[in-house]
C-alpha cells in the first residue's frame, strides 16, 4: 500500500566507501535525499565530489556501504535480479556518452523493443508494438522507418541523444536520472533535449534528477538545487536561493567559475 | 597592419567512407587569423569543427582527403607539402593541435617528460635530455604548472591537471598557430577556468602567436576569443567579432544558437530558450540550396533552389543567407516581441 505522506523516493544517511586501508575514499558521505513526484532537481558539484556514485546507488547499480533507501515509503528491496528488474521499471538513467549505453551489435529496433518488453508488454501484437515505437520516435523528432535495421554507431551524436529519450518515453519510469547528458552538445541541441524531457515530465509525471557541472542548466531547469562537495550536500534550496544567493564559499566559487556573458568573468581568481 | 598568422582560402576536404561515398565535412572554408588574435569556432555536433581542425594541419590520412583550397601559415603555403615534410617542419613549430579528448590519449606507461622528449626529438633529433628538461621546466613554470609534474605518469594526475599538461606539452616548441578542440568540455567549471587562464597566458607571453578555439560552449568562446565563426553542415554561416556574434548574430542558425545560451544570471529562468527542431542535412548529398532551409523558420521557397553564398559585409563580418542584414534584424525583433 503506497504511503500517501511519504515521498516517492527517500535516502537516509546514504554512504559509499571505496577501497581499503590507506586507499579508502568516502565517495558519498551520509547523504539524505527525498524526491517528490514530478519534481526536477539538480545535483551540482566539482569533479570527484561523488555525484555519479550517488546516482548509481539511487539506481541500485552499486550497493551502499551505509544508509537506507525507501521507495514509496517502503524499504527498497533489490536483493534478487527479478526484484531489481521490478525496481528498474520505476527508475531509469541516461548517462553522458549515449553510445556507451547500448550494445553496439544490437539494432535500434531491438533496443526499442526491449523497452516495451521491460514494461511487460512483450506479448502485444506486432503491429501495436511498431505503433508504440513509431510514436516514441516521433516524440523526439526521429523517423522510425529510417532507424529500422540500423546500428547505434550509424547514428549521429544528436540522433543518439534523442534515441535515449525515445527509450525513456517507452520505459515510462517514475524517476529519471540524467548524468551530464548535455555537457558535450551545443546550446540549441541542449535546449531541444531539455524541452523534450520537460514535455515528457508533464506527460508521464516523471521526477527528473539532473547531475551536472553546468550551474546555468541547474538554474534554468530545477525546482531544487543540491550542491555537493566531498560526498556531502553542503547547500540546497530553490535555484534563486542557492545560485543567486549562495552562502558557502564552495558554492560561491562554483558559480563564479562559470563563464558569464553579461557580467565580468574574473580570470585572476584561479 | 598586423601580420596574418593563418590564412585559409576555400579549403575543401572530404571523408571517403567504406562504401566509397564522399562526405564533404569542410566545404569551401576561408578564414584569417592575425598575430595575437584568436578565432572561436562553434556549431552543432557533426557540423565539421573537428574535421576543419584536422584539415588545417595539412596532414591527411584516410578516410580524410584533401580536395581543394590552400593553407598559408605566416606566409608559407603548406598545401603542397608531403606528409613527411609536414611532420618534420610544420607540426609542433608552425601549427600545433590539441585533439578533442586529448587527455585520454596520453600513453599511461610514459612519464610526462618522456612524452615531451619524443615531441622535441621529432623536430630536433640532436636536443639533449638536459636541454629538453630545461625548456620543459621553464615552459611549465611560466604556465603555472609545477615542474614536478614532468616526473609523473598520467594516472597520477587529476583530469584538469592532465589536460593542462597536454596543453603545455603541445606548445613546447612555440607554435605560430594553436588549434584547441574542446580543450575544457569534459572538465568541471573550476578546472575549465584554469585551462582558459592557461590559454590566455600563452597568448599574452607569446608562447603561441595565434589560436583557434573550438567549443560548443558559447559563453566560453565569448570570453576567450576575438572573433567567432559559426559552422553549419560543413560551411561557414556566420563570421563576426565575438561581441557581434553573440549579441547581433545575423544568420538564423547563429541567432538560434545565441538564443539558447544559458548562464546563471538573474532573469534567465523566465527566458524561453530557442530550440531548433529537425536535424542537419546528410553531408553525403547536401541540398543544392541553403543547407539550413529544412529547419529555418524564415525560409521562403527560393531558399531551397538557389545556391546561397557567403555575404561579406565589411569589418571581417560575413553571413550566409539570402536576406539582407536589416531584414534579418527585423525578423528577430518581431520574434522577440511575439
Ligand atoms: N569504482 C570505484 N572505485 C574506487 N573509487 C571510486 C570508484 N568510483 C568512484 N570512485 C571515487 O569516488 C569519488 C567520487 O567519484 P564520482 O565519480 O562519484 O564523482 P563525480 O562527482 O561523478 O565526478 P565527475 O564530475 O568527474 O563525474 C572519486 O574520488 C572517485 O575517484
Ligand atoms: N571517419 C569518418 N568517416 C566518414 N564521415 C565522418 C568521419 N568522421 C566524421 N565524419 C562526418 O563528418 C562530419 C563532421 O564531423 P566532425 O567530427 O568534424 O564534427 P564536429 O563538428 O567536430 O562535431 P562534435 O561537436 O560532435 O565534435 C559529420 O557529419 C561526421 O558524421
Ligand atoms: S537562406 Fe533562407 S533558409 Fe537559409 S538561412 Fe536564410 S532564410 Fe533561412
Ligand atoms: Mg560523474
Ligand atoms: Mg568535434
XYZ file of C-alpha atoms and ligand atoms in Angstrom:
680
model
C 0.000 0.000 0.000
C 1.721 3.214 -1.096
C 2.052 5.652 1.748
C 0.493 8.991 0.809
C 2.596 11.249 3.009
C 5.938 9.657 2.224
C 7.986 10.980 -0.726
C 8.301 8.832 -3.842
C 11.942 8.127 -3.079
C 13.891 8.684 0.095
C 17.502 8.049 1.053
C 18.685 8.442 4.641
C 22.360 8.637 5.587
C 23.410 7.121 2.274
C 27.162 6.442 2.140
C 29.659 4.716 -0.106
C 33.215 3.903 0.760
C 35.628 2.556 -1.861
C 38.862 0.674 -1.199
C 40.631 -0.470 1.931
C 43.030 0.946 4.495
C 45.042 3.907 3.245
C 43.357 3.766 -0.152
C 39.931 4.305 1.405
C 37.747 7.037 -0.149
C 34.422 8.074 1.278
C 32.856 8.962 -2.085
C 29.398 9.636 -0.630
C 29.096 10.652 2.990
C 25.752 10.485 4.850
C 23.512 11.944 2.168
C 19.800 12.494 2.828
C 17.624 12.968 -0.226
C 13.877 12.971 -0.829
C 12.311 13.044 -4.286
C 8.715 14.077 -4.794
C 6.596 13.057 -7.743
C 7.124 15.262 -10.835
C 9.876 17.285 -9.209
C 13.014 18.377 -11.094
C 16.172 18.573 -9.037
C 19.793 19.175 -9.938
C 22.907 17.951 -8.177
C 25.895 20.205 -8.858
C 29.438 19.669 -7.703
C 33.038 19.602 -8.810
C 34.683 16.575 -10.344
C 35.084 13.729 -7.848
C 32.521 15.127 -5.415
C 30.519 11.893 -5.602
C 27.627 12.732 -7.926
C 27.840 9.673 -10.152
C 28.425 7.372 -7.192
C 25.269 8.721 -5.563
C 23.341 8.277 -8.820
C 24.480 4.661 -9.104
C 23.306 3.941 -5.560
C 19.920 5.513 -6.225
C 19.672 3.306 -9.302
C 20.717 0.227 -7.386
C 23.723 -0.358 -9.659
C 26.137 -0.364 -6.724
C 25.323 -1.130 -3.115
C 25.724 1.485 -0.392
C 28.112 0.885 2.490
C 25.753 2.760 4.784
C 22.256 4.216 4.998
C 18.791 3.233 3.909
C 16.679 3.653 0.793
C 12.887 3.816 0.680
C 10.705 3.656 -2.380
C 7.080 4.753 -1.938
C 7.592 4.635 1.796
C 8.738 1.005 1.854
C 12.364 -0.112 2.321
C 13.767 -0.806 -1.141
C 14.295 -4.499 -1.824
C 16.567 -5.322 -4.783
C 18.024 -8.494 -3.331
C 17.209 -10.641 -6.375
C 17.528 -9.982 -10.102
C 13.761 -10.202 -10.501
C 13.255 -7.562 -7.791
C 15.875 -5.367 -9.437
C 14.043 -5.543 -12.744
C 10.842 -4.544 -10.972
C 12.653 -1.580 -9.381
C 14.098 -0.500 -12.754
C 10.583 -0.224 -14.130
C 10.324 2.791 -11.867
C 13.751 4.294 -12.155
C 15.922 4.813 -15.218
C 19.025 6.747 -16.197
C 20.728 8.388 -19.159
C 24.482 8.837 -18.991
C 26.746 11.282 -20.762
C 28.091 9.146 -23.553
C 24.994 7.778 -25.234
C 26.980 5.275 -27.289
C 28.242 3.535 -24.180
C 24.700 2.797 -23.060
C 23.989 0.475 -25.957
C 25.363 -2.791 -27.071
C 26.766 -1.769 -30.444
C 25.679 -5.030 -32.013
C 22.036 -4.518 -31.128
C 19.913 -2.929 -33.817
C 17.879 0.157 -32.965
C 14.562 -1.706 -33.345
C 15.712 -4.256 -30.809
C 16.789 -1.511 -28.408
C 13.292 -0.059 -28.530
C 11.549 -3.440 -28.449
C 13.448 -4.284 -25.273
C 11.924 -1.222 -23.626
C 8.450 -2.460 -24.480
C 9.322 -5.896 -23.098
C 10.678 -4.338 -19.911
C 7.296 -2.708 -19.379
C 5.801 -6.201 -19.602
C 4.169 -5.537 -22.994
C 6.190 -8.045 -24.985
C 3.053 -10.048 -25.811
C 1.209 -7.274 -27.600
C 0.558 -7.815 -31.325
C 3.481 -6.848 -33.595
C 1.583 -4.022 -35.236
C 0.772 -2.483 -31.874
C 4.425 -2.627 -30.811
C 5.535 -0.965 -34.054
C 2.987 1.747 -33.465
C 4.362 2.376 -29.966
C 7.936 2.570 -31.253
C 6.940 4.924 -34.055
C 5.144 7.150 -31.556
C 8.215 7.271 -29.301
C 10.438 8.168 -32.258
C 8.151 10.878 -33.491
C 8.052 12.359 -29.985
C 11.786 13.022 -30.288
C 11.649 14.064 -33.950
C 13.109 10.856 -35.331
C 11.631 8.786 -38.145
C 11.189 5.184 -37.061
C 11.280 3.894 -40.657
C 14.748 5.414 -41.084
C 16.096 3.726 -37.969
C 14.983 0.160 -38.509
C 17.866 -2.157 -39.284
C 20.438 0.436 -38.235
C 23.036 0.035 -35.520
C 23.750 2.674 -32.842
C 27.134 3.591 -34.365
C 25.399 4.559 -37.586
C 23.587 7.434 -35.873
C 24.957 10.905 -35.219
C 25.525 12.138 -31.678
C 22.354 14.227 -31.798
C 20.263 11.318 -33.065
C 21.652 9.093 -30.318
C 20.757 11.605 -27.631
C 17.215 11.666 -28.934
C 17.039 7.902 -29.177
C 17.892 7.803 -25.458
C 14.853 9.957 -24.780
C 12.673 7.796 -27.018
C 13.687 4.872 -24.793
C 12.596 6.791 -21.710
C 9.301 7.573 -23.447
C 8.666 3.832 -23.818
C 10.015 2.861 -20.411
C 7.762 5.399 -18.711
C 9.706 5.478 -15.404
C 8.696 7.365 -12.258
C 12.221 8.732 -11.817
C 14.829 9.620 -14.436
C 18.447 10.326 -13.594
C 20.318 12.312 -16.256
C 24.070 12.347 -15.587
C 25.895 15.065 -17.597
C 23.763 14.417 -20.643
C 24.136 17.898 -22.105
C 27.789 18.589 -21.455
C 29.010 17.683 -24.938
C 26.326 19.288 -27.069
C 25.671 22.741 -28.480
C 23.242 25.217 -26.953
C 20.371 24.616 -29.394
C 20.533 20.851 -29.067
C 20.630 21.247 -25.298
C 17.502 23.393 -25.451
C 15.824 20.764 -27.653
C 16.727 17.950 -25.255
C 15.534 19.937 -22.235
C 12.247 20.759 -23.975
C 11.695 17.086 -24.745
C 12.485 15.980 -21.212
C 10.240 18.627 -19.686
C 7.405 17.695 -22.022
C 7.895 14.078 -21.065
C 7.831 15.022 -17.417
C 4.489 16.776 -17.873
C 3.130 13.870 -19.890
C 4.089 10.993 -17.602
C 4.579 12.890 -14.347
C 8.191 11.813 -14.072
C 10.672 13.060 -11.464
C 13.960 14.200 -13.035
C 17.357 14.290 -11.345
C 19.946 16.220 -13.334
C 23.594 15.764 -12.457
C 25.866 18.397 -13.884
C 28.777 20.832 -13.709
C 26.593 23.302 -15.560
C 25.362 25.814 -12.997
C 23.412 27.646 -15.718
C 21.467 24.485 -16.510
C 20.762 23.935 -12.805
C 19.460 27.462 -12.507
C 17.311 27.142 -15.591
C 15.534 23.808 -15.105
C 15.311 22.904 -11.468
C 12.764 23.210 -8.712
C 15.517 22.465 -6.251
C 19.327 22.533 -6.398
C 21.724 20.463 -4.256
C 25.391 21.427 -4.062
C 27.748 18.504 -3.457
C 31.250 18.756 -2.000
C 33.405 15.805 -0.889
C 30.461 13.415 -0.854
C 28.127 15.670 1.135
C 25.319 18.060 0.308
C 26.592 21.398 1.580
C 23.800 23.645 0.393
C 20.323 23.145 -1.056
C 17.241 25.133 -1.902
C 15.454 26.808 -4.792
C 17.626 27.986 -7.695
C 17.116 31.588 -6.624
C 18.285 30.809 -3.099
C 21.264 28.677 -3.989
C 22.512 30.180 -7.235
C 21.666 33.833 -6.936
C 22.356 33.996 -3.196
C 24.922 31.319 -2.404
C 26.010 31.065 1.230
C 29.081 28.844 1.383
C 32.456 29.645 -0.162
C 32.431 26.449 -2.189
C 29.104 27.286 -3.823
C 30.248 30.838 -4.419
C 33.359 29.569 -6.145
C 31.437 27.119 -8.349
C 29.210 29.933 -9.507
C 31.968 32.476 -10.013
C 33.922 29.979 -12.111
C 31.165 29.749 -14.712
C 31.881 31.954 -17.742
C 29.396 34.820 -17.914
C 28.255 36.982 -20.768
C 26.539 39.881 -19.029
C 28.877 40.182 -16.072
C 32.661 40.332 -15.992
C 34.295 36.889 -15.727
C 37.269 37.283 -13.445
C 40.164 35.062 -14.550
C 42.546 36.292 -11.879
C 40.886 34.119 -9.231
C 42.079 30.677 -10.306
C 48.634 46.123 -40.499
C 49.021 43.151 -38.256
C 50.737 40.105 -39.625
C 48.463 37.282 -40.725
C 49.451 34.073 -38.959
C 46.966 31.746 -40.603
C 45.172 32.221 -43.871
C 42.868 29.604 -45.328
C 41.380 30.005 -48.779
C 38.412 27.965 -49.979
C 39.562 24.810 -48.230
C 37.507 21.728 -49.057
C 38.196 18.299 -47.616
C 36.188 15.100 -47.569
C 35.905 11.698 -45.972
C 35.688 8.740 -48.290
C 33.624 6.133 -46.460
C 33.999 2.366 -46.720
C 31.091 2.421 -49.184
C 33.106 4.854 -51.366
C 30.774 7.737 -50.608
C 32.128 11.295 -50.302
C 31.287 13.206 -47.137
C 32.134 16.889 -47.608
C 32.608 17.912 -43.988
C 34.641 21.055 -44.779
C 33.236 22.893 -47.754
C 34.981 25.978 -49.190
C 36.063 27.386 -45.835
C 38.073 30.631 -45.796
C 39.411 32.343 -42.705
C 42.207 34.542 -41.443
C 43.793 34.866 -38.009
C 46.177 37.735 -37.285
C 49.121 37.718 -34.923
C 47.993 37.926 -31.288
C 44.389 37.050 -32.144
C 42.142 34.103 -31.523
C 39.270 32.718 -33.528
C 36.473 30.655 -31.999
C 34.504 28.023 -33.888
C 31.045 26.910 -32.778
C 28.312 24.767 -34.261
C 26.137 21.713 -33.828
C 27.670 18.295 -33.297
C 28.751 16.908 -36.674
C 28.941 20.271 -38.473
C 32.638 19.739 -39.230
C 34.553 21.579 -36.494
C 36.986 18.774 -35.728
C 37.375 17.930 -39.390
C 38.315 21.540 -40.091
C 40.827 21.452 -37.248
C 42.398 18.290 -38.657
C 42.368 19.673 -42.184
C 44.149 22.872 -41.159
C 47.328 20.966 -40.372
C 47.664 19.957 -43.997
C 48.269 16.397 -42.850
C 45.743 13.994 -44.259
C 45.268 10.305 -43.700
C 42.356 8.082 -44.774
C 39.433 8.348 -44.606
C 40.114 12.133 -44.698
C 41.281 13.535 -48.053
C 42.288 16.933 -49.359
C 40.148 18.210 -52.232
C 40.992 21.855 -52.945
C 41.979 25.202 -51.448
C 45.086 26.438 -49.659
C 46.519 26.891 -46.169
C 49.122 29.589 -45.566
C 50.904 29.811 -42.226
C 52.868 33.016 -41.617
C 53.377 33.467 -45.346
C 54.285 29.856 -46.085
C 51.890 27.890 -48.258
C 51.838 24.385 -46.758
C 49.240 22.932 -49.089
C 51.563 21.043 -51.418
C 53.970 19.641 -48.811
C 54.408 15.900 -48.432
C 53.165 14.295 -45.210
C 56.762 13.692 -44.228
C 57.661 17.361 -44.643
C 54.598 18.418 -42.734
C 55.517 16.158 -39.835
C 59.132 17.322 -39.729
C 58.834 21.025 -40.355
C 55.251 22.137 -39.710
C 53.578 20.201 -36.898
C 54.548 21.495 -33.473
C 56.503 24.531 -34.662
C 54.201 26.195 -37.187
C 50.917 24.681 -36.103
C 50.001 22.527 -33.104
C 46.793 20.687 -32.447
C 45.160 19.542 -29.230
C 42.605 16.947 -30.305
C 39.201 16.513 -28.702
C 39.615 14.247 -25.619
C 43.416 14.558 -25.886
C 43.963 13.944 -22.204
C 42.754 10.380 -22.530
C 45.272 9.759 -25.290
C 48.403 10.124 -23.132
C 50.417 6.933 -23.000
C 49.834 5.664 -19.438
C 53.240 3.982 -19.207
C 55.215 7.080 -20.140
C 56.285 9.870 -17.787
C 55.323 13.365 -18.925
C 58.960 14.335 -19.570
C 59.498 11.321 -21.855
C 56.476 12.303 -23.833
C 57.949 15.802 -24.250
C 61.283 14.329 -25.325
C 59.512 12.459 -28.123
C 57.799 15.639 -29.291
C 61.025 17.650 -29.339
C 63.109 14.900 -30.932
C 60.719 14.673 -33.881
C 61.980 18.147 -34.862
C 65.369 18.442 -33.204
C 66.906 14.963 -33.102
C 70.093 16.356 -31.512
C 68.495 18.024 -28.494
C 69.973 16.709 -25.244
C 67.928 15.467 -22.285
C 69.136 18.401 -20.236
C 68.148 20.967 -22.885
C 64.708 19.454 -23.184
C 64.231 19.296 -19.431
C 65.214 22.959 -19.039
C 62.898 24.025 -21.833
C 60.026 21.981 -20.372
C 60.595 23.277 -16.852
C 60.616 26.912 -17.960
C 57.526 26.445 -20.066
C 55.621 24.613 -17.319
C 56.540 27.207 -14.718
C 55.576 30.118 -16.987
C 52.204 28.458 -17.329
C 51.748 27.958 -13.598
C 52.437 24.214 -13.545
C 54.837 22.724 -11.054
C 57.942 21.190 -12.670
C 57.418 18.051 -10.555
C 54.586 17.152 -12.959
C 57.269 16.308 -15.525
C 58.305 13.256 -13.495
C 54.763 11.907 -13.126
C 52.755 9.306 -15.004
C 49.391 10.352 -16.473
C 47.401 8.269 -13.942
C 48.913 10.288 -11.112
C 47.296 13.472 -12.419
C 43.704 14.643 -11.997
C 41.605 15.269 -15.112
C 42.140 19.021 -15.068
C 45.873 18.709 -14.413
C 46.216 16.116 -17.175
C 44.549 18.432 -19.640
C 46.791 21.378 -18.719
C 49.815 19.107 -19.047
C 48.711 18.084 -22.536
C 48.309 21.732 -23.495
C 51.674 22.821 -22.084
C 53.280 19.903 -23.922
C 51.699 20.725 -27.270
C 53.100 24.253 -27.171
C 56.585 23.176 -26.133
C 58.007 24.301 -29.491
C 56.138 27.629 -29.507
C 53.830 27.140 -32.499
C 52.571 30.084 -34.530
C 49.072 28.674 -34.548
C 47.494 26.554 -31.814
C 44.288 24.688 -32.520
C 42.462 23.615 -29.383
C 39.474 21.306 -29.992
C 37.113 21.291 -26.986
C 40.038 21.541 -24.542
C 37.868 22.012 -21.475
C 34.493 20.463 -22.218
C 34.978 17.347 -20.125
C 36.148 19.302 -17.081
C 34.299 20.874 -14.178
C 33.974 24.648 -14.076
C 36.982 25.249 -11.856
C 39.348 23.123 -13.942
C 37.852 24.659 -17.043
C 38.688 28.118 -15.805
C 42.278 27.076 -15.151
C 42.580 25.777 -18.713
C 41.226 29.044 -20.071
C 43.594 31.068 -17.916
C 46.452 28.998 -19.297
C 45.427 29.571 -22.909
C 45.226 33.307 -22.199
C 48.673 33.276 -20.579
C 50.116 31.513 -23.617
C 48.804 34.245 -25.878
C 49.994 37.008 -23.562
C 53.504 35.624 -23.142
C 53.592 34.952 -26.889
C 54.385 31.280 -26.474
C 51.802 30.930 -29.218
C 51.181 33.622 -31.816
C 47.541 32.892 -32.585
C 44.828 30.438 -31.660
C 41.793 28.637 -32.982
C 39.485 27.577 -30.196
C 36.717 25.086 -30.854
C 33.904 24.587 -28.393
C 30.147 24.353 -28.246
C 30.245 26.443 -25.035
C 29.320 29.901 -26.230
C 29.897 31.874 -23.012
C 33.382 30.410 -23.025
C 34.061 31.414 -26.630
C 32.757 34.855 -25.873
C 35.238 35.262 -23.030
C 38.227 33.767 -24.794
C 38.236 34.704 -28.469
C 38.382 37.907 -30.512
C 36.302 36.566 -33.377
C 33.717 33.813 -33.671
C 32.786 31.679 -36.653
C 29.663 29.513 -36.700
C 29.579 26.443 -38.953
C 26.546 24.610 -40.235
C 26.724 21.408 -42.278
C 30.354 21.887 -43.338
C 30.065 25.559 -44.252
C 30.682 28.853 -42.516
C 27.356 30.576 -41.913
C 28.463 33.445 -39.677
C 31.745 35.260 -39.050
C 31.993 38.254 -36.710
C 33.704 39.749 -33.697
C 32.818 37.832 -30.519
C 30.666 40.731 -29.368
C 28.684 40.912 -32.617
C 28.393 37.153 -32.978
C 26.810 36.799 -29.539
C 24.725 39.971 -29.344
C 23.929 40.670 -33.002
C 24.060 37.371 -34.907
C 22.742 37.578 -38.465
C 22.339 34.036 -39.746
C 19.145 32.365 -38.478
C 21.050 29.346 -37.160
C 23.575 31.552 -35.344
C 20.677 33.562 -33.988
C 19.064 30.389 -32.661
C 22.330 29.259 -31.114
C 22.820 32.541 -29.286
C 19.197 32.416 -28.151
C 19.870 29.137 -26.375
C 22.753 30.294 -24.193
C 22.229 29.563 -20.502
C 24.128 31.495 -17.875
C 23.366 31.547 -14.149
C 22.376 35.196 -14.225
C 19.208 36.736 -12.864
C 16.134 36.716 -15.061
C 17.281 33.741 -17.100
C 14.587 31.441 -15.728
C 11.924 33.491 -17.492
C 13.614 33.324 -20.892
C 12.380 30.740 -23.369
C 15.412 29.103 -24.931
C 15.500 28.643 -28.691
C 15.282 25.020 -29.695
C 15.593 24.213 -33.391
C 13.621 21.115 -34.338
C 14.909 18.774 -37.023
C 18.372 17.592 -37.989
C 21.092 18.906 -40.284
C 21.281 17.508 -43.834
C 23.308 14.449 -44.662
C 26.731 15.606 -45.856
C 26.860 12.825 -48.444
C 24.383 14.691 -50.611
C 23.670 18.101 -49.137
C 20.842 20.087 -50.753
C 21.563 22.468 -53.629
C 20.017 25.459 -51.886
C 20.508 26.723 -48.351
C 21.564 23.843 -46.108
C 19.582 25.250 -43.205
C 16.337 25.629 -45.192
C 14.658 22.492 -43.769
C 14.855 23.927 -40.255
C 14.738 27.667 -40.829
C 11.609 29.451 -39.712
C 12.291 32.343 -42.078
C 12.747 30.166 -45.166
C 10.994 31.131 -48.401
C 10.674 28.814 -51.439
C 13.714 30.381 -53.135
C 15.980 29.308 -50.269
C 15.742 25.704 -51.418
C 16.626 26.334 -55.043
C 19.368 28.945 -55.202
C 22.915 28.428 -54.070
C 23.382 30.758 -51.109
C 26.830 32.304 -50.903
C 28.610 33.944 -48.012
C 27.879 37.703 -47.889
C 30.974 39.644 -46.878
C 29.733 42.872 -45.293
C 32.962 44.515 -44.160
C 34.938 44.539 -40.906
C 35.514 40.834 -41.307
C 31.788 40.162 -40.933
C 30.034 37.658 -43.132
C 26.854 35.597 -43.132
C 25.227 33.091 -45.462
C 21.595 33.977 -46.125
C 19.536 35.475 -48.958
C 18.061 38.162 -46.718
C 19.732 41.499 -46.012
C 21.161 42.401 -42.618
C 18.263 44.746 -41.938
C 15.632 42.240 -42.959
C 17.142 39.655 -40.638
C 17.343 42.053 -37.694
C 13.713 42.952 -38.334
C 12.739 39.227 -38.189
C 14.473 38.815 -34.862
C 12.925 41.922 -33.397
C 9.456 40.677 -34.365
C 10.174 37.217 -32.986
C 11.192 38.742 -29.666
C 8.128 40.932 -29.318
C 5.793 37.993 -30.035
N 34.712 2.141 -8.561
C 35.429 2.989 -7.823
N 36.490 2.566 -7.092
C 37.216 3.404 -6.328
N 36.964 4.727 -6.219
C 35.926 5.217 -6.915
C 35.125 4.379 -7.762
N 34.166 5.155 -8.341
C 34.379 6.421 -7.895
N 35.427 6.458 -7.034
C 35.926 7.650 -6.313
O 34.832 8.256 -5.656
C 34.897 9.669 -5.733
C 33.638 10.224 -6.347
O 33.563 9.847 -7.716
P 32.312 10.168 -8.649
O 32.576 9.534 -9.962
O 31.071 9.795 -7.961
O 32.418 11.756 -8.792
P 31.578 12.742 -9.706
O 31.087 13.820 -8.811
O 30.582 11.993 -10.520
O 32.725 13.338 -10.642
P 32.659 13.816 -12.175
O 32.051 15.162 -12.145
O 34.105 13.864 -12.574
O 31.855 12.827 -12.958
C 36.164 9.983 -6.527
O 37.185 10.264 -5.615
C 36.439 8.708 -7.285
O 37.811 8.565 -7.532
N 35.826 8.846 -40.316
C 34.738 9.391 -40.850
N 34.169 8.860 -41.950
C 33.077 9.414 -42.508
N 32.448 10.514 -42.046
C 32.970 11.077 -40.944
C 34.137 10.563 -40.287
N 34.421 11.341 -39.218
C 33.457 12.294 -39.204
N 32.591 12.151 -40.234
C 31.445 13.003 -40.561
O 31.919 14.300 -40.822
C 31.045 15.272 -40.262
C 31.814 16.234 -39.396
O 32.308 15.565 -38.228
P 33.178 16.327 -37.135
O 33.700 15.314 -36.206
O 34.149 17.214 -37.830
O 32.083 17.219 -36.422
P 32.227 18.188 -35.145
O 31.638 19.489 -35.559
O 33.612 18.188 -34.639
O 31.249 17.500 -34.098
P 31.350 17.406 -32.471
O 30.787 18.694 -31.955
O 30.434 16.265 -32.169
O 32.777 17.172 -32.102
C 29.963 14.514 -39.527
O 28.811 14.515 -40.325
C 30.522 13.134 -39.361
O 29.486 12.184 -39.402
S 18.734 31.428 -46.909
Fe 16.614 31.100 -46.346
S 16.619 29.095 -45.319
Fe 18.719 29.791 -45.437
S 19.068 30.809 -43.500
Fe 18.443 32.410 -44.927
S 16.220 32.499 -44.672
Fe 16.861 30.613 -43.720
Mg 30.293 11.781 -12.651
Mg 34.469 17.607 -32.827
